Amino acid sequence: MRIIFMGTPDFAVESLKKLVENGQNVVAAVTMPDKAVGRHHEVLQASPVKQYAVAHGLPVLQPEKLKDEAFLEELRSYQADL
């Protein structure tokens, strides 16, 4: 089974971690775009899910809008079951 994981905050990382540790076929992660942080909003901060996914070699999708056709096309390209 091919899985695309969707989540952003810290608590979502635990679910993604369990899937990866249990050998599930996670083919990509979908999370919110990086946010500008800091006093002048000059630094982009990745979500906790993105940080975990990147550290484990998973592709990360960060659409501005979930209904964006380019995003949906990319999502379909993974041929995920879940």
Coordinates of C-alpha atoms in Angstrom, one line a residue:
M1 CA 0.0 0.0 0.0
R2 CA 1.3 3.4 -1.0
I3 CA 0.6 6.2 1.6
I4 CA 0.7 10.0 1.3
F5 CA 0.9 11.5 4.8
M6 CA -0.8 14.8 5.5
G7 CA 0.0 16.9 8.5
T8 CA 1.9 20.0 9.8
P9 CA 2.3 20.3 13.6
D10 CA 4.5 18.6 16.1
F11 CA 1.8 16.0 17.1
A12 CA 1.5 14.9 13.5
V13 CA 5.1 13.9 13.5
E14 CA 4.5 11.0 15.8
S15 CA 2.0 9.4 13.4
L16 CA 4.3 9.8 10.5
K17 CA 7.2 8.4 12.6
K18 CA 5.1 5.3 13.5
L19 CA 4.3 4.7 9.8
V20 CA 7.9 5.0 8.8
E21 CA 9.2 2.9 11.7
N22 CA 6.6 0.1 11.0
G23 CA 7.9 -0.2 7.4
Q24 CA 4.8 1.3 5.7
N25 CA 5.3 2.6 2.2
V26 CA 5.1 6.3 2.8
V27 CA 5.7 7.8 -0.7
A28 CA 5.3 11.6 0.2
A29 CA 4.3 14.0 2.9
V30 CA 2.0 17.0 2.4
T31 CA 2.4 19.9 4.8
M32 CA 1.8 23.7 4.9
P33 CA 4.3 25.9 3.1
D34 CA 7.3 27.2 5.2
K35 CA 6.4 30.2 7.4
A36 CA 8.3 33.4 7.7
V37 CA 9.4 33.9 11.3
G38 CA 11.6 36.3 13.3
R39 CA 11.4 40.0 13.9
H40 CA 11.5 40.9 10.2
H41 CA 10.0 37.7 8.8
E42 CA 13.3 37.1 7.0
V43 CA 13.8 33.5 8.0
L44 CA 11.6 30.6 6.7
Q45 CA 10.8 27.9 9.1
A46 CA 9.8 24.4 8.0
S47 CA 6.9 22.6 9.7
P48 CA 7.8 19.7 12.0
V49 CA 6.4 17.2 9.5
K50 CA 8.6 18.6 6.8
Q51 CA 11.6 18.5 9.0
Y52 CA 11.0 14.8 9.8
A53 CA 10.1 13.9 6.2
V54 CA 13.3 15.6 4.8
A55 CA 15.4 13.9 7.4
H56 CA 14.0 10.5 6.3
G57 CA 14.3 11.1 2.6
L58 CA 10.6 11.5 1.9
P59 CA 9.4 13.9 -0.8
V60 CA 7.5 16.9 0.6
L61 CA 4.6 18.6 -1.1
Q62 CA 3.8 22.1 0.1
P63 CA 0.8 23.5 -1.8
E64 CA -0.5 27.0 -1.3
K65 CA -4.0 25.7 -2.1
L66 CA -5.2 22.1 -1.9
K67 CA -7.4 22.7 -4.9
D68 CA -4.5 23.9 -7.1
E69 CA -4.5 21.7 -10.3
A70 CA -0.7 21.5 -10.4
F71 CA -0.6 20.1 -6.8
L72 CA -3.4 17.7 -7.6
E73 CA -1.6 16.4 -10.7
E74 CA 1.6 15.9 -8.6
L75 CA -0.4 14.1 -5.9
R76 CA -2.0 11.8 -8.5
S77 CA 1.5 11.0 -9.8
Y78 CA 2.3 9.1 -6.6
Q79 CA -0.5 6.7 -7.2
A80 CA -1.2 6.4 -3.5
D81 CA -3.8 4.1 -2.0
L82 CA -4.3 6.1 1.1

